[in-house]
Short mmCIF file of C-alpha atoms in Angstrom, two decimals:
data_model
loop_
_atom_site.label_atom_id
_atom_site.label_comp_id
_atom_site.label_asym_id
_atom_site.label_seq_id
_atom_site.Cartn_x
_atom_site.Cartn_y
_atom_site.Cartn_z
CA MET Q 1 68.50 -25.07 5.58
CA ILE Q 2 67.67 -26.03 9.14
CA ASP Q 3 67.90 -22.40 10.29
CA ARG Q 4 65.50 -21.25 7.59
CA GLN Q 5 62.97 -23.92 8.59
CA GLN Q 6 63.20 -22.85 12.22
CA THR Q 7 62.74 -19.14 11.46
CA SER Q 8 59.88 -19.50 8.92
CA PRO Q 9 56.40 -18.71 10.33
CA PRO Q 10 54.23 -21.66 11.25
CA PRO Q 11 51.34 -22.37 8.88
CA TYR Q 12 48.76 -22.01 11.67
CA VAL Q 13 49.27 -19.19 14.19
CA VAL Q 14 46.11 -19.32 16.29
CA ARG Q 15 44.20 -22.15 17.89
CA LEU Q 16 40.61 -22.44 16.69
CA PRO Q 17 37.58 -24.39 17.93
CA VAL Q 18 37.31 -25.89 14.43
CA ARG Q 19 39.69 -27.19 11.76
CA PRO Q 20 41.73 -24.47 10.00
CA ASP Q 21 39.98 -25.05 6.68
CA ALA Q 22 36.58 -24.69 8.34
CA GLY Q 23 37.78 -21.55 10.10
CA ARG Q 24 38.89 -20.11 6.77
CA TYR Q 25 35.43 -20.69 5.29
CA LEU Q 26 33.79 -19.10 8.33
CA VAL Q 27 35.88 -15.96 7.86
CA LEU Q 28 34.96 -15.86 4.17
CA THR Q 29 31.30 -16.25 5.16
CA ALA Q 30 31.66 -13.27 7.48
CA VAL Q 31 33.22 -11.31 4.59
CA PHE Q 32 30.20 -12.22 2.44
CA VAL Q 33 27.68 -11.11 5.10
CA CYS Q 34 29.50 -7.88 5.93
CA ALA Q 35 29.78 -6.94 2.25
CA ALA Q 36 26.06 -7.53 1.75
CA CYS Q 37 25.22 -5.39 4.78
CA GLY Q 38 27.57 -2.63 3.68
CA LEU Q 39 25.94 -2.34 0.27
CA VAL Q 40 22.48 -2.32 1.83
CA TYR Q 41 23.52 0.64 4.02
CA GLU Q 42 24.77 2.42 0.91
CA LEU Q 43 21.60 1.79 -1.11
CA GLU Q 44 19.45 2.70 1.89
CA LEU Q 45 21.07 6.12 2.11
CA VAL Q 46 20.65 6.71 -1.64
CA ALA Q 47 17.00 5.65 -1.64
CA LEU Q 48 16.00 7.60 1.44
CA ALA Q 49 17.90 10.72 0.39
CA SER Q 50 16.23 10.59 -3.04
CA TYR Q 51 12.84 10.34 -1.33
CA LEU Q 52 13.47 13.10 1.21
CA ILE Q 53 15.56 15.53 -0.81
CA GLY Q 54 14.76 14.59 -4.42
CA ASP Q 55 17.06 14.43 -7.46
CA SER Q 56 18.20 10.81 -7.20
CA VAL Q 57 21.19 11.33 -9.51
CA THR Q 58 22.67 14.00 -7.25
CA GLN Q 59 22.02 12.01 -4.07
CA ALA Q 60 23.52 8.83 -5.53
CA SER Q 61 26.59 10.76 -6.68
CA VAL Q 62 27.07 12.35 -3.26
CA VAL Q 63 26.65 9.11 -1.32
CA LEU Q 64 28.81 6.97 -3.61
CA SER Q 65 31.64 9.46 -4.00
CA VAL Q 66 31.80 10.30 -0.29
CA MET Q 67 31.65 6.62 0.67
CA VAL Q 68 34.43 5.57 -1.71
CA PHE Q 69 36.62 8.39 -0.42
CA ALA Q 70 35.86 7.42 3.18
CA MET Q 71 36.64 3.76 2.48
CA GLY Q 72 40.16 4.77 1.50
CA ILE Q 73 40.53 6.64 4.78
CA GLY Q 74 39.21 3.61 6.64
CA SER Q 75 41.75 1.33 5.01
CA LEU Q 76 44.56 3.61 6.20
CA LEU Q 77 43.16 3.88 9.72
CA ALA Q 78 42.88 0.08 9.95
CA LYS Q 79 46.70 -0.12 10.16
CA ARG Q 80 46.49 0.96 13.77
CA LEU Q 81 44.23 -1.98 14.59
CA ARG Q 82 46.15 -4.76 12.86
CA CYS Q 83 48.19 -5.50 16.00
CA ARG Q 84 44.97 -6.82 17.56
CA PRO Q 85 42.78 -7.66 14.56
CA ALA Q 86 40.17 -9.70 16.45
CA VAL Q 87 39.47 -6.89 18.91
CA GLY Q 88 39.59 -4.29 16.17
CA PHE Q 89 37.18 -6.18 13.92
CA GLY Q 90 34.78 -6.82 16.79
CA LEU Q 91 34.65 -3.13 17.70
CA LEU Q 92 34.39 -2.16 14.05
CA GLU Q 93 31.38 -4.37 13.31
CA THR Q 94 29.62 -3.27 16.49
CA ALA Q 95 30.00 0.37 15.48
CA LEU Q 96 29.03 -0.31 11.86
CA ALA Q 97 25.90 -2.22 12.88
CA LEU Q 98 24.78 0.63 15.13
CA VAL Q 99 25.59 3.46 12.71
CA GLY Q 100 24.34 1.70 9.58
CA GLY Q 101 21.25 0.24 11.22
CA CYS Q 102 20.13 3.57 12.67
CA SER Q 103 21.17 5.72 9.68
CA ALA Q 104 17.73 5.71 8.04
CA LEU Q 105 15.97 6.59 11.30
CA VAL Q 106 18.28 9.50 12.05
CA LEU Q 107 18.15 10.79 8.47
CA TYR Q 108 14.35 10.71 8.47
CA ALA Q 109 14.22 12.35 11.91
CA ALA Q 110 16.52 15.16 10.78
CA PHE Q 111 14.28 15.85 7.81
CA ALA Q 112 11.05 15.67 9.80
CA TRP Q 113 12.01 17.77 12.82
CA ILE Q 114 14.92 19.90 11.64
CA GLY Q 115 14.01 20.28 7.98
CA GLU Q 116 17.54 19.71 6.71
CA SER Q 117 19.06 16.29 6.05
CA ARG Q 118 21.90 16.95 3.59
CA PHE Q 119 24.60 17.36 6.23
CA VAL Q 120 23.32 14.29 8.06
CA LEU Q 121 23.49 12.35 4.78
CA VAL Q 122 27.11 13.34 4.20
CA GLY Q 123 28.00 12.54 7.82
CA PHE Q 124 26.56 9.04 7.65
CA SER Q 125 28.17 8.44 4.26
CA LEU Q 126 31.55 9.36 5.74
CA ALA Q 127 31.10 7.29 8.90
CA ILE Q 128 29.82 4.17 7.16
CA GLY Q 129 32.45 4.47 4.44
CA VAL Q 130 35.29 4.68 6.97
CA LEU Q 131 33.99 1.62 8.85
CA ILE Q 132 33.47 -0.43 5.67
CA GLY Q 133 36.90 0.54 4.38
CA ALA Q 134 38.57 -0.79 7.54
CA GLU Q 135 36.91 -4.21 7.23
CA ILE Q 136 39.02 -5.81 4.50
CA PRO Q 137 42.47 -5.09 6.05
CA LEU Q 138 41.33 -6.50 9.39
CA LEU Q 139 39.70 -9.54 7.80
CA MET Q 140 42.90 -10.15 5.87
CA SER Q 141 44.81 -10.12 9.14
CA LEU Q 142 42.32 -12.52 10.71
CA ILE Q 143 42.41 -15.00 7.87
CA GLN Q 144 46.23 -14.93 7.91
CA ARG Q 145 46.15 -15.82 11.58
CA ILE Q 146 44.39 -19.01 10.56
CA SER Q 147 46.83 -19.86 7.78
CA ARG Q 148 49.70 -18.02 6.12
CA ARG Q 149 49.92 -20.38 3.21
CA ASP Q 150 49.02 -19.21 -0.29
CA ALA Q 151 48.73 -15.49 0.47
CA GLU Q 152 47.80 -14.71 -3.16
CA GLY Q 153 44.97 -17.23 -3.13
CA THR Q 154 43.74 -15.82 0.17
CA VAL Q 155 43.49 -12.32 -1.30
CA ALA Q 156 41.53 -13.68 -4.28
CA ASP Q 157 39.14 -15.61 -2.03
CA LEU Q 158 38.62 -12.59 0.21
CA PHE Q 159 37.72 -10.25 -2.63
CA ALA Q 160 35.55 -12.88 -4.32
CA ALA Q 161 33.50 -13.29 -1.14
CA ASP Q 162 33.29 -9.50 -0.81
CA TYR Q 163 32.04 -8.98 -4.37
CA VAL Q 164 29.52 -11.82 -4.23
CA GLY Q 165 28.20 -10.48 -0.92
CA ALA Q 166 27.80 -7.05 -2.47
CA LEU Q 167 25.81 -8.62 -5.31
CA VAL Q 168 23.47 -10.39 -2.90
CA GLY Q 169 23.02 -7.24 -0.81
CA GLY Q 170 22.36 -5.15 -3.90
CA LEU Q 171 19.64 -7.53 -5.08
CA ALA Q 172 18.15 -8.13 -1.63
CA PHE Q 173 17.54 -4.43 -1.03
CA PRO Q 174 15.09 -3.66 -3.88
CA PHE Q 175 13.51 -7.11 -4.16
CA LEU Q 176 13.28 -8.24 -0.54
CA LEU Q 177 14.03 -5.65 2.12
CA LEU Q 178 12.35 -2.60 0.59
CA PRO Q 179 9.03 -4.18 -0.49
CA TRP Q 180 8.64 -6.48 2.52
CA LEU Q 181 10.11 -4.47 5.38
CA GLY Q 182 10.39 -0.88 4.22
CA GLN Q 183 13.35 1.45 4.46
CA LEU Q 184 13.51 1.92 8.22
CA THR Q 185 12.90 -1.66 9.34
CA GLY Q 186 15.10 -3.00 6.56
CA ALA Q 187 18.05 -0.91 7.76
CA LEU Q 188 17.52 -1.98 11.37
CA LEU Q 189 17.37 -5.67 10.43
CA THR Q 190 20.51 -5.31 8.33
CA GLY Q 191 22.29 -3.80 11.32
CA ALA Q 192 21.22 -6.72 13.51
CA VAL Q 193 22.54 -9.25 10.96
CA ASN Q 194 25.79 -7.28 10.74
CA ALA Q 195 26.24 -7.27 14.51
CA ALA Q 196 25.44 -10.97 14.81
CA ALA Q 197 27.86 -11.98 12.05
CA GLY Q 198 30.76 -9.86 13.30
CA GLY Q 199 30.19 -10.68 16.95
CA SER Q 200 29.91 -14.43 16.46
CA LEU Q 201 33.06 -14.54 14.34
CA VAL Q 202 35.18 -12.78 16.93
CA LEU Q 203 33.61 -14.06 20.17
CA TRP Q 204 33.49 -17.69 19.07
CA LEU Q 205 36.01 -18.40 16.32
CA PHE Q 206 38.76 -16.09 17.65
CA ARG Q 207 37.85 -16.22 21.34
CA ARG Q 208 41.32 -17.52 22.24
CA ASP Q 209 42.79 -14.37 20.72
CA LEU Q 210 40.88 -12.27 23.24
CA THR Q 211 41.56 -11.62 26.90
CA GLY Q 212 38.71 -12.19 29.31
CA ARG Q 213 38.24 -8.46 29.66
CA TRP Q 214 37.94 -7.92 25.90
CA ARG Q 215 35.55 -10.87 25.54
CA ALA Q 216 33.26 -9.42 28.18
CA GLY Q 217 33.47 -5.93 26.70
CA LEU Q 218 32.71 -7.06 23.15
CA LEU Q 219 29.86 -9.26 24.37
CA VAL Q 220 28.27 -6.37 26.27
CA ALA Q 221 28.74 -4.04 23.29
CA ASN Q 222 27.11 -6.49 20.85
CA VAL Q 223 24.21 -7.25 23.15
CA THR Q 224 23.65 -3.52 23.70
CA VAL Q 225 23.65 -2.79 19.98
CA LEU Q 226 21.26 -5.66 19.27
CA ALA Q 227 18.98 -4.43 22.06
CA VAL Q 228 18.98 -0.90 20.63
CA LEU Q 229 18.18 -2.16 17.15
CA ALA Q 230 15.44 -4.47 18.45
CA THR Q 231 13.87 -1.67 20.47
CA ALA Q 232 13.96 0.66 17.48
CA THR Q 233 12.32 -2.03 15.34
CA VAL Q 234 9.48 -2.41 17.85
CA LEU Q 235 8.96 1.36 17.96
CA VAL Q 236 9.45 2.07 14.27
CA ASP Q 237 5.72 2.33 13.51
CA ASP Q 238 5.24 4.91 16.27
CA PHE Q 239 8.28 6.78 14.98
CA GLU Q 240 6.91 6.85 11.43
CA ARG Q 241 3.56 8.17 12.63
CA ALA Q 242 5.25 10.93 14.63
CA ALA Q 243 7.53 11.83 11.72
CA ARG Q 244 4.60 11.95 9.28
CA THR Q 245 2.75 14.25 11.65
CA ALA Q 246 5.78 16.52 11.81
CA VAL Q 247 6.07 16.55 8.00
CA TYR Q 248 2.44 16.50 6.85
CA GLY Q 249 0.55 17.87 9.84
CA ASP Q 250 -1.87 16.20 12.20
CA GLN Q 251 -4.56 15.35 9.63
CA VAL Q 252 -2.90 12.31 8.03
CA ARG Q 253 -5.71 9.89 7.17
CA VAL Q 254 -3.99 7.39 4.87
CA ALA Q 255 -0.32 6.43 4.73
CA VAL Q 256 0.49 3.31 2.70
CA HIS Q 257 3.38 1.85 0.73
CA THR Q 258 1.85 0.54 -2.48
CA GLY Q 259 4.91 -1.27 -3.79
CA VAL Q 260 5.53 1.61 -6.21
CA GLN Q 261 5.63 4.57 -3.85
CA GLU Q 262 4.47 5.92 -0.51
CA VAL Q 263 0.99 7.42 -0.69
CA VAL Q 264 -0.13 9.87 2.01
CA LEU Q 265 -3.59 11.44 2.11
CA THR Q 266 -4.31 14.31 4.50
CA GLY Q 267 -7.40 16.38 5.24
CA GLY Q 268 -10.67 15.82 3.44
CA ARG Q 269 -12.89 15.84 6.51
CA SER Q 270 -12.59 19.23 8.12
CA GLY Q 271 -10.24 20.80 5.56
CA PRO Q 272 -8.92 20.57 2.00
CA LEU Q 273 -7.72 17.16 0.81
CA ASP Q 274 -4.02 16.81 -0.07
CA LEU Q 275 -2.41 13.84 -1.79
CA PHE Q 276 1.33 13.21 -1.48
CA LEU Q 277 3.21 10.66 -3.58
CA ASP Q 278 6.67 9.79 -2.25
CA GLY Q 279 6.57 12.94 -0.19
CA ARG Q 280 5.73 15.25 -3.09
CA LEU Q 281 2.49 17.20 -3.12
CA ARG Q 282 0.56 15.78 -6.09
CA VAL Q 283 -2.95 17.10 -5.45
CA SER Q 284 -4.15 19.95 -3.27
CA GLY Q 285 -7.90 20.21 -2.89
CA ARG Q 286 -7.60 23.98 -2.62
CA ASP Q 287 -6.33 24.55 -6.15
CA GLU Q 288 -6.35 21.29 -8.10
CA HIS Q 289 -9.29 22.48 -10.19
CA ARG Q 290 -7.07 25.20 -11.69
CA TYR Q 291 -4.46 22.64 -12.71
CA HIS Q 292 -6.80 20.01 -14.16
CA GLU Q 293 -9.05 22.47 -15.97
CA ALA Q 294 -6.04 24.14 -17.57
CA LEU Q 295 -4.49 20.78 -18.50
CA VAL Q 296 -7.58 19.17 -20.05
CA HIS Q 297 -9.94 21.71 -21.60
CA PRO Q 298 -7.70 23.44 -24.17
CA ALA Q 299 -6.89 20.01 -25.65
CA MET Q 300 -10.56 19.11 -26.01
CA ARG Q 301 -11.17 21.58 -28.86
CA GLY Q 302 -11.88 19.40 -31.89
CA ARG Q 303 -12.85 15.77 -32.03
CA HIS Q 304 -12.52 14.10 -28.61
CA ALA Q 305 -14.46 10.85 -28.80
CA ARG Q 306 -11.47 8.77 -27.63
CA VAL Q 307 -9.24 10.19 -24.89
CA LEU Q 308 -6.05 8.73 -23.44
CA ILE Q 309 -4.81 9.89 -20.03
CA LEU Q 310 -1.20 8.99 -19.18
CA GLY Q 311 -0.90 9.04 -15.40
CA GLY Q 312 -3.76 10.70 -13.59
CA GLY Q 313 -4.56 7.76 -11.34
CA ASP Q 314 -6.29 10.12 -8.92
CA GLY Q 315 -9.17 10.40 -11.44
CA LEU Q 316 -9.18 14.20 -11.49
CA ALA Q 317 -8.15 14.59 -15.14
CA ALA Q 318 -10.76 11.98 -16.04
CA ARG Q 319 -13.32 14.05 -14.16
CA GLU Q 320 -12.68 17.00 -16.47
CA VAL Q 321 -12.75 14.84 -19.60
CA LEU Q 322 -16.08 13.31 -18.58
CA ARG Q 323 -17.69 16.76 -18.52
CA TYR Q 324 -18.06 16.34 -22.29
CA PRO Q 325 -21.11 14.18 -23.07
CA ASP Q 326 -19.83 13.20 -26.52
CA VAL Q 327 -16.73 11.49 -25.10
CA GLU Q 328 -17.06 7.79 -25.96
CA SER Q 329 -14.12 6.26 -24.09
CA VAL Q 330 -11.42 7.30 -21.62
CA THR Q 331 -8.34 5.12 -21.10
CA VAL Q 332 -6.26 5.84 -17.98
CA VAL Q 333 -2.74 4.36 -17.99
CA GLU Q 334 -1.48 4.44 -14.39
CA LEU Q 335 1.63 2.74 -13.02
CA ASP Q 336 0.44 2.45 -9.42
CA PRO Q 337 -2.78 0.48 -8.88
CA GLY Q 338 -2.75 1.64 -5.26
CA VAL Q 339 -3.47 5.23 -6.33
CA VAL Q 340 -6.38 4.13 -8.50
CA ARG Q 341 -7.74 1.98 -5.69
CA LEU Q 342 -7.52 4.93 -3.30
CA ALA Q 343 -9.27 7.20 -5.81
CA GLN Q 344 -12.09 4.66 -6.03
CA THR Q 345 -12.51 3.85 -2.34
CA ASP Q 346 -11.50 6.90 -0.29
CA PRO Q 347 -14.69 8.91 0.30
CA ALA Q 348 -13.11 12.36 0.11
CA LEU Q 349 -10.98 11.63 -2.96
CA ALA Q 350 -13.87 9.90 -4.73
CA VAL Q 351 -16.08 12.94 -4.13
CA LEU Q 352 -13.32 15.20 -5.44
CA ASN Q 353 -13.02 13.21 -8.70
CA ARG Q 354 -16.82 12.97 -8.90
CA TYR Q 355 -16.70 9.17 -8.90
CA ALA Q 356 -15.01 9.17 -12.29
CA TYR Q 357 -14.11 5.49 -12.07
CA ARG Q 358 -17.77 4.52 -11.80
CA ASP Q 359 -18.36 5.80 -15.33
CA ARG Q 360 -18.56 2.91 -17.79
CA ARG Q 361 -16.61 4.89 -20.37
CA VAL Q 362 -13.48 4.80 -18.20
CA ARG Q 363 -11.01 1.96 -18.57
CA VAL Q 364 -7.93 1.64 -16.34
CA VAL Q 365 -4.69 0.05 -17.51
CA THR Q 366 -2.03 -0.67 -14.91
CA ALA Q 367 1.25 -0.16 -16.76
CA ASP Q 368 4.23 2.10 -17.23
CA ALA Q 369 3.15 4.74 -19.77
CA PHE Q 370 6.38 4.52 -21.77
CA THR Q 371 6.21 0.73 -22.06
CA TRP Q 372 2.49 0.74 -22.82
CA LEU Q 373 2.91 3.16 -25.73
CA ARG Q 374 5.45 0.89 -27.41
CA GLU Q 375 2.70 -1.45 -28.65
CA PRO Q 376 0.08 0.16 -30.92
CA ARG Q 377 -3.34 0.00 -29.26
CA GLY Q 378 -5.49 2.07 -31.58
CA THR Q 379 -5.56 5.84 -31.93
CA TYR Q 380 -6.90 8.62 -29.75
CA ASP Q 381 -8.23 12.06 -30.49
CA VAL Q 382 -6.74 13.55 -27.32
CA VAL Q 383 -3.79 12.46 -25.20
CA ILE Q 384 -3.45 14.03 -21.74
CA SER Q 385 -0.01 13.68 -20.12
CA ASP Q 386 -0.76 14.04 -16.41
CA LEU Q 387 2.60 12.69 -15.24
CA PRO Q 388 4.98 13.47 -12.36
CA ASP Q 389 6.88 16.73 -12.46
CA PRO Q 390 9.62 16.79 -15.15
CA GLY Q 391 12.09 17.98 -12.50
CA ILE Q 392 11.99 14.55 -10.85
CA THR Q 393 14.79 12.32 -12.12
CA ALA Q 394 12.66 9.17 -12.13
CA SER Q 395 10.21 10.74 -14.60
CA THR Q 396 12.84 11.89 -17.11
CA LYS Q 397 12.00 9.24 -19.70
CA LEU Q 398 8.38 10.41 -19.70
CA TYR Q 399 9.53 13.76 -21.06
CA SER Q 400 11.97 12.42 -23.65
CA GLN Q 401 11.88 12.75 -27.43
CA GLU Q 402 11.35 8.98 -27.67
CA PHE Q 403 8.31 9.18 -25.41
CA TYR Q 404 6.72 11.95 -27.45
CA GLY Q 405 7.46 10.02 -30.61
CA LEU Q 406 5.50 7.10 -29.20
CA ALA Q 407 2.67 9.43 -28.19
CA ALA Q 408 2.50 10.80 -31.74
CA ARG Q 409 1.92 7.26 -33.05
CA VAL Q 410 -1.31 6.88 -31.07
CA LEU Q 411 -2.74 10.28 -32.03
CA ALA Q 412 -5.46 10.22 -34.67
CA ASP Q 413 -5.45 12.73 -37.52
CA GLY Q 414 -6.08 16.13 -36.02
CA GLY Q 415 -5.31 14.83 -32.51
CA ARG Q 416 -3.85 16.94 -29.71
CA LEU Q 417 -1.42 16.24 -26.88
CA ALA Q 418 -1.55 18.21 -23.60
CA VAL Q 419 1.54 18.11 -21.40
CA HIS Q 420 2.19 19.35 -17.89
CA ALA Q 421 5.73 20.78 -18.16
CA GLY Q 422 6.41 22.03 -14.63
CA PRO Q 423 6.27 25.56 -13.21
CA LEU Q 424 7.29 28.22 -15.71
CA ALA Q 425 8.14 31.01 -13.27
CA SER Q 426 10.45 29.09 -10.94
CA ARG Q 427 11.96 26.55 -13.36
CA PRO Q 428 11.92 28.09 -16.85
CA ARG Q 429 14.83 25.98 -18.10
CA THR Q 430 12.95 22.75 -17.36
CA TYR Q 431 9.78 24.09 -18.94
CA TRP Q 432 11.43 25.22 -22.16
CA THR Q 433 13.43 22.01 -22.39
CA VAL Q 434 10.13 20.10 -22.51
CA ASP Q 435 8.90 22.50 -25.21
CA ALA Q 436 12.08 22.02 -27.26
CA THR Q 437 11.81 18.25 -26.87
CA LEU Q 438 8.25 18.24 -28.19
CA ARG Q 439 9.28 20.29 -31.22
CA ALA Q 440 12.24 17.98 -31.83
CA ALA Q 441 9.75 15.09 -31.88
CA GLY Q 442 7.82 16.77 -34.70
CA PHE Q 443 5.12 18.61 -32.72
CA GLY Q 444 4.00 22.16 -33.06
CA THR Q 445 3.49 23.64 -29.59
CA ARG Q 446 1.46 26.32 -27.85
CA PRO Q 447 2.92 27.11 -24.41
CA TYR Q 448 0.65 28.52 -21.70
CA ARG Q 449 0.44 28.58 -17.94
CA ALA Q 450 -2.02 28.86 -15.08
CA THR Q 451 -1.43 30.93 -11.97
CA GLY Q 452 -3.19 30.99 -8.65
CA ARG Q 453 -1.28 27.99 -7.32
CA LEU Q 454 -1.51 27.99 -3.54
CA ALA Q 455 1.28 27.11 -1.13
CA GLY Q 456 1.49 23.52 0.03
CA PRO Q 457 0.41 22.40 3.50
CA ALA Q 458 2.76 21.47 6.33
CA GLY Q 459 4.66 19.06 4.14
CA PRO Q 460 7.23 20.69 1.86
CA ASP Q 461 7.18 20.33 -1.89
CA ARG Q 462 10.21 18.12 -2.41
CA SER Q 463 10.17 18.61 -6.16
CA THR Q 464 11.53 22.10 -5.56
CA GLY Q 465 13.26 21.64 -2.23
CA THR Q 466 11.37 24.60 -0.79
CA ALA Q 467 8.86 24.93 2.00
CA SER Q 468 6.01 25.79 -0.36
CA ALA Q 469 4.84 25.00 -3.86
CA PRO Q 470 5.59 27.20 -6.91
CA ASP Q 471 3.00 29.80 -7.82
CA ASP Q 472 2.09 28.54 -11.29
CA TRP Q 473 1.77 25.49 -13.54
CA GLY Q 474 3.22 25.37 -17.02
CA PHE Q 475 1.53 23.49 -19.89
CA LEU Q 476 2.13 22.76 -23.54
CA LEU Q 477 -0.58 22.03 -26.10
CA ALA Q 478 0.95 20.13 -29.02
CA ALA Q 479 -0.09 18.63 -32.32
CA PRO Q 480 2.03 16.70 -34.84
CA GLY Q 481 3.43 18.98 -37.53
CA ARG Q 482 1.27 22.01 -36.80
CA LEU Q 483 0.46 24.65 -34.19
CA PRO Q 484 -2.71 23.69 -32.30
CA ASP Q 485 -5.41 26.21 -31.60
CA LEU Q 486 -5.25 27.22 -27.95
CA ALA Q 487 -8.89 27.86 -27.23
CA LEU Q 488 -11.62 26.24 -25.21
CA ALA Q 489 -13.65 23.50 -26.81
CA PRO Q 490 -17.24 24.39 -27.68
CA GLY Q 491 -19.47 23.50 -24.76
CA ALA Q 492 -16.61 23.40 -22.28
CA PRO Q 493 -17.58 24.29 -18.73
CA PRO Q 494 -16.67 27.84 -17.72
CA LEU Q 495 -13.21 28.13 -16.19
CA PRO Q 496 -12.82 30.58 -13.32
CA THR Q 497 -9.14 30.96 -14.24
CA LEU Q 498 -9.70 31.77 -17.93
CA ASP Q 499 -11.27 34.64 -19.83
CA ALA Q 500 -11.24 35.88 -23.41
CA ALA Q 501 -8.16 38.03 -22.96
CA VAL Q 502 -6.15 35.01 -21.93
CA LEU Q 503 -6.61 33.41 -25.34
CA ALA Q 504 -4.82 36.21 -27.16
CA GLU Q 505 -1.23 35.51 -28.09
CA ALA Q 506 1.44 37.22 -26.02
CA SER Q 507 3.37 40.02 -27.65
CA TRP Q 508 6.24 39.34 -25.30
CA GLY Q 509 6.56 35.66 -26.26
CA ALA Q 510 9.44 36.04 -28.72
CA GLU Q 511 11.49 38.12 -26.32
CA ARG Q 512 10.90 35.59 -23.56
CA THR Q 513 12.15 32.70 -25.67
CA ARG Q 514 15.25 34.65 -26.74
CA ARG Q 515 16.11 35.27 -23.08
CA VAL Q 516 16.10 31.55 -22.26
CA GLY Q 517 18.11 30.66 -25.36
CA LEU Q 518 15.42 28.96 -27.46
CA PRO Q 519 14.37 29.83 -31.03
CA ALA Q 520 12.43 33.07 -31.24
CA SER Q 521 9.66 31.34 -33.19
CA THR Q 522 8.33 29.78 -29.99
CA LEU Q 523 5.03 31.42 -29.06
CA VAL Q 524 4.01 31.95 -25.47
CA HIS Q 525 0.50 32.68 -24.34
CA PRO Q 526 -0.28 34.83 -21.33
CA ARG Q 527 -0.95 32.99 -18.13
CA TYR Q 528 -4.28 31.91 -16.82
CA SER Q 529 -5.02 34.65 -14.34
CA ASP Q 530 -7.14 34.91 -11.28
#
């Protein structure tokens, strides 16, 4: 009995500047902070990759799967550091703060100046995942150096602190860091918090576990990392301006984060105006008239006293609707009030939309189009769906059968729905999926397209992942339960992209639909031609 007592490990194995219970809570606090920072790094990579590359589902899948795999590798590699857990954890957090804090900057720089950020994304996901995965084994070793009693309870406390920290980090990113600081500054601040938490834990609480040489080395490393992050934070505005110039060219006039998206406006003084939303070319002054004329005017054949525009905050679809003097009211449902405000106040954009928002017939509703359609608000003769490209994951619900069912509820008898369905030539599967969805919702459809789409400016079109925009726009004119007449409304202004031959039905439509696997009854009209 006496021998067993003498050989059993002592309950406290390291001297601390505080009571053991307080030291235990300090370690758990560090676990909480590190978990929150780790999840912010993860969400930062997903958000920035979705913005730069597009297709948020794919980017989230890549980041999460690579990170989880790398965390397993990190847990295995941490075995080599458990002999000196304080030193190992101090080095680990210093590296994680630097890599995680600078990840957004480097990813954005790779996209802006190299044009390719996928490999950088995977590299950062691997590096951050390995470092995060090594944290828990080392923290377990540290907390056991404070007390070896109740090992099972210690494991439970450690994971509880980790999960709660992840919850706080996951909520802080979209509701605090992103809207108040932005992606780049938010990542840098998170890195600074990470470095401060890890450094203070090791250099103060476990300072007696360190030799003088290691204390000095870790102190210098932490101060250096904090200095790098602070310097980057001070210079982040200059960096963003330089990166925008590299991406969009040297004529950037407006670059704002509206709370919904990033809005960039270029040109308009000495050249064509271009409007980018979250990095995607939304309006090009060189060819937008082709798009908006083709979207609006075929739907205006028939009664059009009351018109509903879903999206279209730039006012350009409203401009085309207001060409008809017998239009009584135009309701624009736009999610981002910042876009509407820019369309009202920016001189070049206001001239382009012909001051549509000054017309008393125009009423703006700031709301999500899907949510707004859920509550009946009267009926409309024409509904124009001028929404983001259907290839963008975030806009998927705006091209769903449920959405079109809601749109049908607000159409008056004889009403028409016009839908932008993405480029037909380069993404036929997306286009015909929208057509099939409309028909599944009870609409008859008339597909058509407009060509003459010009290449984008210096900034790439991230909806396609290519350096230039597609060469056409695809549209669908729909009406509940019947095939609408695809023809110009009487009194419509002449369209330079449309002539009488265009309004004839295509003899090759049935063959085209068979080739893409849709019912042969789908009719396709020839394109708008130059």
